[in-house]
Amino acid sequence: MASMATLFAKTPYPSHALPKTFNTHFTPSLKVSFSRCSGSRAGRRLRVSCGLIEPDGGKLVELFVDESLRREKKKEGLDLPRINLSRIDLQWVHVLSEGWASPLRGFMRESEFLQTLHFNSLRLDDGSAVNMSVPIVLAIDDSQKRRIGESTRVALVDSDDQLVAILKDIEIYKHHKEERIARTWGTTAPGLPYVDQAITNAGNWLIGGDLEVLEPIKYHDGLDRFRFSPAELREEFTKRNADAVFAFQLRNPVHNGHALLMTDTRRRLLEMGYKNPILLLHPLGGYTKADDVPLSWRMKQHEKVLEDGVLDPETTVVSIFPSPMHYAGPTEVQWHAKARINAGANFYIVGRDPAGMGHPIEKRDLYDADHGKKVLSMAPGLERLNILPFKVAAYDKTQGKMAFFDPSRHQDFIFISGTKMRTLARNKENPPEGFMCPGGWQVLVEYYDSLAVPAENSKVIPEAVPA
């Protein structure tokens, strides 16, 4: 496996590292207790884990058909009722098939759907709970429901009518859209991007069941080499002898404020006693709203960030997270955190208004900027994940670089919003030196230049700077 980071530099890592156990779920105090992986009990106050954090449910659930059975499954699929997958549906098949949503084994049946909506978690057979805050469901319409009839299996096909998966032991139940929207977003206001894209015009029924996916999902867009599954990421972290993995979720170009958060996190982990903390830089690669920078351009920009040395390629793994984006604030950020547990991360960086957006009607943020990190600190099923909140990052005029905001000298700081950043890039103007690496900024300028549309005709929603 080779991440973007390892394309630029790859060095050997020590064969032994000291595993650590963090003593709190929400970590403003930065205290840590650790001990060696040995038979000695001296000084051991907490349970010691010598490997990566376990996936939810104790086992990573991958849903691929064994290669020896693919021909048989393809033949079986020819005789089954067919459901055409939308682009977003296919992204959810990708998510499920690789185990990001472990221990889910397919699209949600009604009991799982209701637990997700009302409890933000799933109860396992042993009585324990895992976090699950976002419904992963497949909608069908009345005509599809009639065609399925009494069949217990259906074939899922892509836009080219090629068999992607078989959904077995199916359950069909009513798609209560208003309840789903209200519970997930906390509002039914018109104009929610994911709702408009995937729910409003979807069918009135949901179909759940266990997935049998024929082979790994590929997009053939030049970026598949960066789409690593949780199993592949775990393999890479193990190969690097990571004794801590800290994940950073983003859907925007990386500026130096983001980089500050990531490098400062590593510094803090080293101070705690970790020997080899590895950063998982994990841009969201599924559906995003129209005014977000497309994935291909973001990956080009991230590449420049590594080339320019803003982030260290030796301690960074760059991979694409295949999930679609809901923009559901504190509800969705739980999903983002839970999925990274399954990929092996035991630390999660959270900043201002994670997964948030502007209100679709009113001129205000849809969610309280601090609720995301507060919810993560209390969310059921996320107790094993260490949440790392940060102060706000802004441009410090006195230092000529991005720095953590100091309210005692607020006059020295400039907040460069997403709107301002995009306006500068569209106009081919440079931001203050130290805001973003030159190579990364040039990629952003090239992207907006490629749009070839007047800036005044582009609807832009301000981006909250994570901190």
Short mmCIF file of C-alpha atoms in Angstrom, two decimals:
data_model
loop_
_atom_site.label_atom_id
_atom_site.label_comp_id
_atom_site.label_asym_id
_atom_site.label_seq_id
_atom_site.Cartn_x
_atom_site.Cartn_y
_atom_site.Cartn_z
CA MET A 1 0.00 0.00 0.00
CA ALA A 2 1.28 3.47 -0.84
CA SER A 3 -0.40 6.63 0.36
CA MET A 4 0.16 10.04 -1.15
CA ALA A 5 2.62 10.69 1.63
CA THR A 6 4.60 7.56 0.96
CA LEU A 7 4.89 8.47 -2.71
CA PHE A 8 7.23 11.28 -1.67
CA ALA A 9 9.21 9.69 1.15
CA LYS A 10 9.36 6.33 2.82
CA THR A 11 11.76 5.55 5.60
CA PRO A 12 12.09 2.55 7.90
CA TYR A 13 10.42 2.73 11.27
CA PRO A 14 11.64 1.31 14.59
CA SER A 15 10.65 -2.26 15.25
CA HIS A 16 9.34 -1.53 18.74
CA ALA A 17 7.19 1.23 20.17
CA LEU A 18 5.55 1.95 23.49
CA PRO A 19 1.77 1.63 23.30
CA LYS A 20 -0.18 4.10 25.39
CA THR A 21 -3.60 4.23 27.00
CA PHE A 22 -5.22 7.63 27.22
CA ASN A 23 -7.01 8.31 30.47
CA THR A 24 -9.98 10.32 29.30
CA HIS A 25 -12.45 10.45 26.43
CA PHE A 26 -12.46 14.26 26.20
CA THR A 27 -8.89 15.47 26.50
CA PRO A 28 -8.41 19.13 27.42
CA SER A 29 -6.16 18.21 30.35
CA LEU A 30 -3.63 16.38 28.14
CA LYS A 31 -2.80 13.84 30.86
CA VAL A 32 -1.75 10.36 29.83
CA SER A 33 -0.97 7.09 31.52
CA PHE A 34 0.99 4.40 29.74
CA SER A 35 3.02 1.26 30.30
CA ARG A 36 5.09 -1.17 28.27
CA CYS A 37 3.60 -4.26 26.65
CA SER A 38 5.19 -6.78 28.96
CA GLY A 39 4.31 -9.26 31.62
CA SER A 40 5.05 -6.83 34.44
CA ARG A 41 2.08 -5.34 36.28
CA ALA A 42 4.09 -2.60 37.96
CA GLY A 43 2.56 0.81 37.43
CA ARG A 44 -0.23 -0.53 35.23
CA ARG A 45 -3.35 1.49 36.08
CA LEU A 46 -5.32 1.04 32.88
CA ARG A 47 -5.93 -1.72 30.36
CA VAL A 48 -3.01 -1.88 27.97
CA SER A 49 -3.63 -2.42 24.27
CA CYS A 50 -0.56 -3.42 22.29
CA GLY A 51 -2.18 -3.09 18.87
CA LEU A 52 -4.46 -0.70 17.05
CA ILE A 53 -7.86 0.12 18.50
CA GLU A 54 -10.37 -2.65 17.80
CA PRO A 55 -13.11 -2.06 15.21
CA ASP A 56 -16.65 -1.61 16.46
CA GLY A 57 -18.07 -4.99 17.38
CA GLY A 58 -14.56 -6.41 17.73
CA LYS A 59 -14.16 -7.39 14.07
CA LEU A 60 -13.88 -5.46 10.82
CA VAL A 61 -16.83 -6.48 8.64
CA GLU A 62 -15.93 -6.70 4.97
CA LEU A 63 -18.73 -7.75 2.62
CA PHE A 64 -16.94 -8.97 -0.49
CA VAL A 65 -17.79 -12.23 -2.21
CA ASP A 66 -14.91 -14.69 -2.35
CA GLU A 67 -13.26 -14.54 -5.77
CA SER A 68 -14.04 -18.22 -6.37
CA LEU A 69 -17.77 -17.47 -6.05
CA ARG A 70 -17.99 -14.37 -8.26
CA ARG A 71 -19.01 -16.21 -11.42
CA GLU A 72 -21.74 -18.06 -9.55
CA LYS A 73 -23.04 -14.82 -8.00
CA LYS A 74 -23.07 -13.05 -11.36
CA LYS A 75 -25.15 -15.89 -12.79
CA GLU A 76 -27.49 -15.72 -9.79
CA GLY A 77 -27.90 -11.97 -10.26
CA LEU A 78 -29.27 -12.43 -13.77
CA ASP A 79 -32.45 -13.99 -12.41
CA LEU A 80 -33.09 -11.53 -9.58
CA PRO A 81 -35.20 -8.33 -9.51
CA ARG A 82 -32.86 -5.41 -10.21
CA ILE A 83 -32.40 -2.11 -8.39
CA ASN A 84 -30.46 0.64 -10.11
CA LEU A 85 -28.07 2.41 -7.75
CA SER A 86 -27.64 6.16 -7.84
CA ARG A 87 -24.15 7.65 -7.49
CA ILE A 88 -24.75 8.19 -3.77
CA ASP A 89 -26.18 4.67 -3.34
CA LEU A 90 -22.99 3.27 -4.88
CA GLN A 91 -20.90 5.31 -2.46
CA TRP A 92 -22.82 3.77 0.43
CA VAL A 93 -22.21 0.29 -1.00
CA HIS A 94 -18.52 1.23 -1.02
CA VAL A 95 -18.69 2.36 2.61
CA LEU A 96 -20.50 -0.78 3.76
CA SER A 97 -18.43 -3.22 1.73
CA GLU A 98 -15.10 -2.13 3.24
CA GLY A 99 -16.28 -2.10 6.85
CA TRP A 100 -16.36 1.65 7.57
CA ALA A 101 -19.78 1.08 9.17
CA SER A 102 -18.83 -2.12 11.03
CA PRO A 103 -20.62 -4.05 12.40
CA LEU A 104 -23.34 -3.29 9.81
CA ARG A 105 -23.62 -6.06 7.22
CA GLY A 106 -25.67 -4.20 4.67
CA PHE A 107 -28.29 -1.52 4.17
CA MET A 108 -30.26 -0.99 7.36
CA ARG A 109 -33.36 -2.95 8.18
CA GLU A 110 -36.11 -1.12 10.06
CA SER A 111 -34.86 -1.92 13.57
CA GLU A 112 -31.39 -0.58 12.72
CA PHE A 113 -32.88 2.46 11.01
CA LEU A 114 -34.99 3.33 14.06
CA GLN A 115 -32.11 2.82 16.50
CA THR A 116 -29.96 5.13 14.38
CA LEU A 117 -32.62 7.84 14.17
CA HIS A 118 -33.65 7.79 17.81
CA PHE A 119 -30.56 6.63 19.73
CA ASN A 120 -27.62 7.41 17.41
CA SER A 121 -26.36 3.91 18.20
CA LEU A 122 -26.91 0.22 17.53
CA ARG A 123 -27.38 -2.40 20.24
CA LEU A 124 -25.34 -5.57 19.64
CA ASP A 125 -26.32 -9.11 20.59
CA ASP A 126 -24.12 -9.01 23.70
CA GLY A 127 -25.92 -5.90 24.98
CA SER A 128 -23.14 -3.45 24.16
CA ALA A 129 -23.72 -0.44 21.90
CA VAL A 130 -21.76 1.01 19.00
CA ASN A 131 -22.25 4.48 17.63
CA MET A 132 -24.29 4.86 14.44
CA SER A 133 -25.72 8.33 13.91
CA VAL A 134 -26.43 8.50 10.17
CA PRO A 135 -28.93 6.17 8.44
CA ILE A 136 -27.35 4.06 5.70
CA VAL A 137 -30.41 3.06 3.72
CA LEU A 138 -31.50 2.22 0.18
CA ALA A 139 -34.75 3.73 -1.14
CA ILE A 140 -37.03 2.12 -3.71
CA ASP A 141 -40.27 3.29 -5.30
CA ASP A 142 -43.67 1.61 -5.62
CA SER A 143 -42.93 0.03 -9.01
CA GLN A 144 -39.66 -1.45 -7.77
CA LYS A 145 -41.41 -2.82 -4.71
CA ARG A 146 -43.99 -4.51 -6.94
CA ARG A 147 -41.28 -6.02 -9.15
CA ILE A 148 -39.51 -7.46 -6.12
CA GLY A 149 -42.71 -9.17 -5.00
CA GLU A 150 -41.97 -12.19 -2.81
CA SER A 151 -38.28 -12.40 -3.68
CA THR A 152 -35.91 -12.50 -0.72
CA ARG A 153 -32.95 -11.28 -2.80
CA VAL A 154 -32.37 -8.44 -5.23
CA ALA A 155 -29.54 -7.51 -7.58
CA LEU A 156 -27.98 -4.06 -7.22
CA VAL A 157 -26.66 -2.66 -10.49
CA ASP A 158 -24.72 0.47 -11.42
CA SER A 159 -25.44 3.11 -14.07
CA ASP A 160 -24.02 0.78 -16.74
CA ASP A 161 -26.41 -1.98 -15.62
CA GLN A 162 -23.48 -4.01 -14.28
CA LEU A 163 -24.06 -6.16 -11.21
CA VAL A 164 -22.44 -4.60 -8.15
CA ALA A 165 -23.92 -6.64 -5.32
CA ILE A 166 -26.69 -8.92 -4.17
CA LEU A 167 -28.86 -7.85 -1.24
CA LYS A 168 -30.20 -10.92 0.55
CA ASP A 169 -32.71 -11.69 3.31
CA ILE A 170 -34.34 -8.38 2.46
CA GLU A 171 -36.81 -6.36 4.48
CA ILE A 172 -38.93 -3.60 2.91
CA TYR A 173 -40.43 -0.91 5.11
CA LYS A 174 -41.90 2.58 4.84
CA HIS A 175 -39.56 5.49 4.13
CA HIS A 176 -40.73 8.14 6.58
CA LYS A 177 -38.86 11.00 4.97
CA GLU A 178 -39.97 13.82 7.24
CA GLU A 179 -39.00 11.88 10.36
CA ARG A 180 -35.67 10.92 8.82
CA ILE A 181 -34.86 14.49 7.82
CA ALA A 182 -35.99 16.03 11.11
CA ARG A 183 -34.07 13.53 13.22
CA THR A 184 -30.87 13.70 11.16
CA TRP A 185 -30.68 17.46 10.51
CA GLY A 186 -32.80 18.89 13.31
CA THR A 187 -34.81 20.82 10.74
CA THR A 188 -37.00 20.22 7.71
CA ALA A 189 -36.17 23.59 6.14
CA PRO A 190 -35.96 23.37 2.34
CA GLY A 191 -32.56 23.59 0.70
CA LEU A 192 -30.57 20.99 2.65
CA PRO A 193 -28.11 19.72 0.00
CA TYR A 194 -28.12 16.01 0.79
CA VAL A 195 -31.88 15.99 1.27
CA ASP A 196 -32.44 17.61 -2.12
CA GLN A 197 -29.97 15.24 -3.74
CA ALA A 198 -30.85 11.91 -2.14
CA ILE A 199 -34.11 11.97 -0.16
CA THR A 200 -36.79 14.34 -1.48
CA ASN A 201 -37.26 12.54 -4.79
CA ALA A 202 -36.31 9.08 -3.51
CA GLY A 203 -38.79 6.25 -3.26
CA ASN A 204 -41.34 5.88 -0.47
CA TRP A 205 -39.89 2.56 0.68
CA LEU A 206 -36.57 1.46 2.17
CA ILE A 207 -35.04 -1.94 1.53
CA GLY A 208 -32.56 -3.46 3.95
CA GLY A 209 -30.60 -6.68 4.01
CA ASP A 210 -27.19 -8.29 3.97
CA LEU A 211 -24.82 -7.28 1.18
CA GLU A 212 -22.73 -9.57 -0.97
CA VAL A 213 -20.48 -7.25 -2.97
CA LEU A 214 -18.85 -8.80 -6.01
CA GLU A 215 -15.58 -6.87 -5.90
CA PRO A 216 -14.08 -3.65 -4.50
CA ILE A 217 -15.70 -0.47 -5.80
CA LYS A 218 -13.51 1.44 -8.27
CA TYR A 219 -14.20 4.84 -9.84
CA HIS A 220 -11.47 4.89 -12.51
CA ASP A 221 -10.92 8.60 -11.97
CA GLY A 222 -7.20 8.47 -11.32
CA LEU A 223 -7.74 8.56 -7.55
CA ASP A 224 -8.43 4.90 -6.75
CA ARG A 225 -4.80 4.55 -5.61
CA PHE A 226 -5.71 6.79 -2.65
CA ARG A 227 -8.90 4.95 -1.70
CA PHE A 228 -7.66 2.67 1.06
CA SER A 229 -10.01 0.44 2.98
CA PRO A 230 -9.95 0.27 6.79
CA ALA A 231 -8.09 -3.05 6.52
CA GLU A 232 -5.45 -1.51 4.25
CA LEU A 233 -5.04 1.49 6.52
CA ARG A 234 -4.64 -0.75 9.54
CA GLU A 235 -1.99 -2.70 7.67
CA GLU A 236 -0.13 0.52 6.87
CA PHE A 237 -0.30 1.80 10.45
CA THR A 238 0.98 -1.54 11.73
CA LYS A 239 3.79 -1.54 9.17
CA ARG A 240 4.80 1.92 10.38
CA ASN A 241 4.74 0.82 14.02
CA ALA A 242 2.24 3.54 14.89
CA ASP A 243 1.55 3.72 18.60
CA ALA A 244 -1.14 6.37 18.04
CA VAL A 245 -3.22 7.29 15.00
CA PHE A 246 -4.89 10.69 14.88
CA ALA A 247 -7.42 11.43 12.17
CA PHE A 248 -8.26 14.75 10.55
CA GLN A 249 -11.45 14.95 8.48
CA LEU A 250 -11.81 17.71 5.93
CA ARG A 251 -13.59 18.52 2.69
CA ASN A 252 -11.70 21.70 1.81
CA PRO A 253 -8.20 22.63 0.64
CA VAL A 254 -5.58 22.44 3.39
CA HIS A 255 -4.39 25.88 4.51
CA ASN A 256 -1.71 26.47 7.10
CA GLY A 257 -4.29 26.79 9.86
CA HIS A 258 -5.32 23.19 9.22
CA ALA A 259 -1.66 22.19 9.11
CA LEU A 260 -1.08 23.94 12.44
CA LEU A 261 -3.82 21.83 14.03
CA MET A 262 -2.30 18.62 12.70
CA THR A 263 1.32 19.36 13.53
CA ASP A 264 0.38 20.66 16.98
CA THR A 265 -1.56 17.47 17.63
CA ARG A 266 1.52 15.39 16.87
CA ARG A 267 3.61 17.60 19.14
CA ARG A 268 1.13 17.11 21.97
CA LEU A 269 1.06 13.34 21.48
CA LEU A 270 4.87 13.20 21.56
CA GLU A 271 4.81 15.22 24.79
CA MET A 272 2.41 12.67 26.23
CA GLY A 273 5.01 9.97 25.65
CA TYR A 274 4.00 8.47 22.32
CA LYS A 275 6.95 7.54 20.12
CA ASN A 276 5.43 7.34 16.66
CA PRO A 277 2.01 9.01 16.26
CA ILE A 278 0.82 8.87 12.65
CA LEU A 279 -1.54 11.38 11.04
CA LEU A 280 -4.41 10.09 8.94
CA LEU A 281 -5.23 13.01 6.64
CA HIS A 282 -8.61 11.82 5.46
CA PRO A 283 -10.44 14.06 2.95
CA LEU A 284 -14.06 13.22 2.32
CA GLY A 285 -14.47 11.66 -1.12
CA GLY A 286 -18.19 11.02 -1.52
CA TYR A 287 -20.98 13.43 -2.44
CA THR A 288 -20.37 17.08 -1.55
CA LYS A 289 -22.46 20.16 -2.28
CA ALA A 290 -21.92 22.09 -5.48
CA ASP A 291 -19.81 24.92 -4.06
CA ASP A 292 -17.27 22.64 -2.37
CA VAL A 293 -13.97 22.18 -4.22
CA PRO A 294 -14.18 18.86 -6.13
CA LEU A 295 -12.20 15.89 -4.84
CA SER A 296 -9.75 15.74 -7.76
CA TRP A 297 -8.66 19.35 -7.17
CA ARG A 298 -8.48 18.88 -3.42
CA MET A 299 -6.20 15.88 -3.86
CA LYS A 300 -3.93 17.90 -6.16
CA GLN A 301 -3.80 20.61 -3.52
CA HIS A 302 -3.06 18.13 -0.74
CA GLU A 303 -0.22 16.73 -2.83
CA LYS A 304 1.37 20.18 -3.01
CA VAL A 305 1.01 20.57 0.75
CA LEU A 306 3.13 17.46 1.18
CA GLU A 307 5.57 18.40 -1.56
CA ASP A 308 6.11 21.81 0.05
CA GLY A 309 6.80 20.19 3.42
CA VAL A 310 3.87 21.78 5.23
CA LEU A 311 3.08 18.27 6.47
CA ASP A 312 5.70 15.59 6.98
CA PRO A 313 5.28 12.76 4.43
CA GLU A 314 7.06 10.36 6.75
CA THR A 315 4.42 10.68 9.47
CA THR A 316 1.35 11.30 7.30
CA VAL A 317 -0.95 8.88 5.50
CA VAL A 318 -3.31 10.51 2.99
CA SER A 319 -6.37 8.51 2.04
CA ILE A 320 -9.83 9.23 0.66
CA PHE A 321 -12.83 8.60 2.92
CA PRO A 322 -15.59 7.33 0.57
CA SER A 323 -18.62 8.51 2.53
CA PRO A 324 -21.15 10.98 1.10
CA MET A 325 -21.47 14.24 3.06
CA HIS A 326 -24.71 15.08 4.87
CA TYR A 327 -23.80 18.49 6.40
CA ALA A 328 -25.70 17.36 9.48
CA GLY A 329 -23.44 18.92 12.11
CA PRO A 330 -23.25 17.21 15.53
CA THR A 331 -25.21 14.21 14.23
CA GLU A 332 -22.92 13.58 11.29
CA VAL A 333 -19.63 14.25 13.10
CA GLN A 334 -20.34 11.14 15.18
CA TRP A 335 -20.40 9.09 11.98
CA HIS A 336 -17.12 10.65 10.86
CA ALA A 337 -15.52 9.75 14.18
CA LYS A 338 -16.97 6.23 14.36
CA ALA A 339 -15.76 5.35 10.87
CA ARG A 340 -12.21 6.36 11.79
CA ILE A 341 -12.25 3.94 14.74
CA ASN A 342 -12.84 1.17 12.23
CA ALA A 343 -9.82 2.41 10.28
CA GLY A 344 -7.62 2.19 13.39
CA ALA A 345 -7.63 5.80 14.66
CA ASN A 346 -7.74 6.27 18.42
CA PHE A 347 -7.56 10.10 18.32
CA TYR A 348 -9.89 12.39 16.40
CA ILE A 349 -9.31 16.09 15.82
CA VAL A 350 -12.47 18.18 16.05
CA GLY A 351 -12.78 21.89 15.47
CA ARG A 352 -15.37 24.57 15.04
CA ASP A 353 -18.75 23.55 13.59
CA PRO A 354 -17.69 20.13 12.24
CA ALA A 355 -19.90 18.92 9.36
CA GLY A 356 -21.85 22.18 9.63
CA MET A 357 -23.10 24.63 7.05
CA GLY A 358 -25.04 27.84 6.77
CA HIS A 359 -28.78 27.68 7.35
CA PRO A 360 -30.44 27.09 3.97
CA ILE A 361 -32.94 29.93 4.48
CA GLU A 362 -31.82 32.19 7.30
CA LYS A 363 -28.54 34.10 7.45
CA ARG A 364 -26.89 32.13 10.26
CA ASP A 365 -25.09 28.88 10.96
CA LEU A 366 -27.36 25.86 11.02
CA TYR A 367 -25.68 24.46 14.15
CA ASP A 368 -24.00 25.86 17.24
CA ALA A 369 -20.29 25.96 16.48
CA ASP A 370 -19.33 24.23 19.76
CA HIS A 371 -21.93 21.48 19.78
CA GLY A 372 -19.98 19.09 17.56
CA LYS A 373 -17.05 18.69 19.93
CA LYS A 374 -19.37 18.60 22.97
CA VAL A 375 -21.50 15.87 21.44
CA LEU A 376 -18.43 13.80 20.54
CA SER A 377 -17.30 13.92 24.17
CA MET A 378 -20.61 12.37 25.30
CA ALA A 379 -21.74 10.23 22.36
CA PRO A 380 -22.69 6.62 23.13
CA GLY A 381 -20.35 4.12 21.50
CA LEU A 382 -17.47 6.58 21.10
CA GLU A 383 -16.03 6.20 24.60
CA ARG A 384 -12.91 4.47 23.25
CA LEU A 385 -12.05 7.38 20.95
CA ASN A 386 -9.99 10.26 22.33
CA ILE A 387 -11.41 13.59 21.17
CA LEU A 388 -8.92 16.42 20.63
CA PRO A 389 -10.60 19.85 20.56
CA PHE A 390 -8.68 22.91 19.49
CA LYS A 391 -8.77 26.65 19.79
CA VAL A 392 -9.59 28.78 16.77
CA ALA A 393 -6.84 29.26 14.20
CA ALA A 394 -6.45 32.62 12.45
CA TYR A 395 -3.84 34.66 10.59
CA ASP A 396 -1.47 36.40 13.00
CA LYS A 397 -0.31 39.66 11.38
CA THR A 398 2.55 40.08 13.86
CA GLN A 399 4.06 36.70 12.95
CA GLY A 400 2.97 36.55 9.32
CA LYS A 401 1.51 33.07 9.68
CA MET A 402 -1.49 31.10 10.91
CA ALA A 403 -1.57 30.78 14.70
CA PHE A 404 -3.97 29.94 17.50
CA PHE A 405 -6.16 32.93 18.22
CA ASP A 406 -5.19 34.93 21.30
CA PRO A 407 -8.20 37.03 22.42
CA SER A 408 -5.94 39.26 24.52
CA ARG A 409 -4.53 40.71 21.28
CA HIS A 410 -7.45 40.18 18.95
CA GLN A 411 -6.43 43.18 16.86
CA ASP A 412 -3.40 41.22 15.61
CA PHE A 413 -5.50 38.51 13.95
CA ILE A 414 -7.34 38.26 10.63
CA PHE A 415 -10.05 35.65 10.08
CA ILE A 416 -9.88 34.56 6.44
CA SER A 417 -13.21 32.90 5.76
CA GLY A 418 -13.88 30.36 3.06
CA THR A 419 -15.74 33.08 1.15
CA LYS A 420 -12.71 35.38 1.29
CA MET A 421 -10.34 32.57 0.32
CA ARG A 422 -12.44 31.61 -2.70
CA THR A 423 -12.85 35.24 -3.77
CA LEU A 424 -9.09 35.76 -3.73
CA ALA A 425 -8.51 32.56 -5.69
CA ARG A 426 -11.13 33.46 -8.29
CA ASN A 427 -9.54 36.88 -8.75
CA LYS A 428 -6.06 35.32 -8.92
CA GLU A 429 -5.00 37.38 -5.93
CA ASN A 430 -2.62 36.07 -3.30
CA PRO A 431 -3.63 35.64 0.34
CA PRO A 432 -1.33 36.94 3.08
CA GLU A 433 2.02 35.17 3.02
CA GLY A 434 1.88 32.22 5.37
CA PHE A 435 -1.82 31.47 4.89
CA MET A 436 -1.31 28.58 2.45
CA CYS A 437 1.74 27.07 0.79
CA PRO A 438 2.39 28.63 -2.67
CA GLY A 439 1.98 25.35 -4.56
CA GLY A 440 -1.32 24.60 -2.88
CA TRP A 441 -2.62 28.09 -3.52
CA GLN A 442 -1.74 27.85 -7.21
CA VAL A 443 -3.85 24.68 -7.49
CA LEU A 444 -6.79 26.54 -5.97
CA VAL A 445 -6.35 29.43 -8.40
CA GLU A 446 -6.25 26.97 -11.31
CA TYR A 447 -9.44 25.31 -10.13
CA TYR A 448 -11.46 28.51 -9.98
CA ASP A 449 -9.95 29.61 -13.28
CA SER A 450 -11.19 26.35 -14.82
CA LEU A 451 -14.78 27.11 -13.87
CA ALA A 452 -14.88 30.01 -16.33
CA VAL A 453 -17.99 31.50 -14.71
CA PRO A 454 -18.39 35.00 -13.26
CA ALA A 455 -17.76 35.04 -9.53
CA GLU A 456 -20.96 36.99 -8.89
CA ASN A 457 -22.99 34.09 -10.29
CA SER A 458 -21.49 31.55 -7.90
CA LYS A 459 -23.35 30.84 -4.70
CA VAL A 460 -20.79 30.44 -1.93
CA ILE A 461 -21.48 29.36 1.62
CA PRO A 462 -18.85 30.51 4.11
CA GLU A 463 -16.53 27.82 5.41
CA ALA A 464 -15.90 27.60 9.12
CA VAL A 465 -12.19 27.35 9.85
CA PRO A 466 -11.66 24.18 11.91
CA ALA A 467 -9.74 24.76 15.10
#
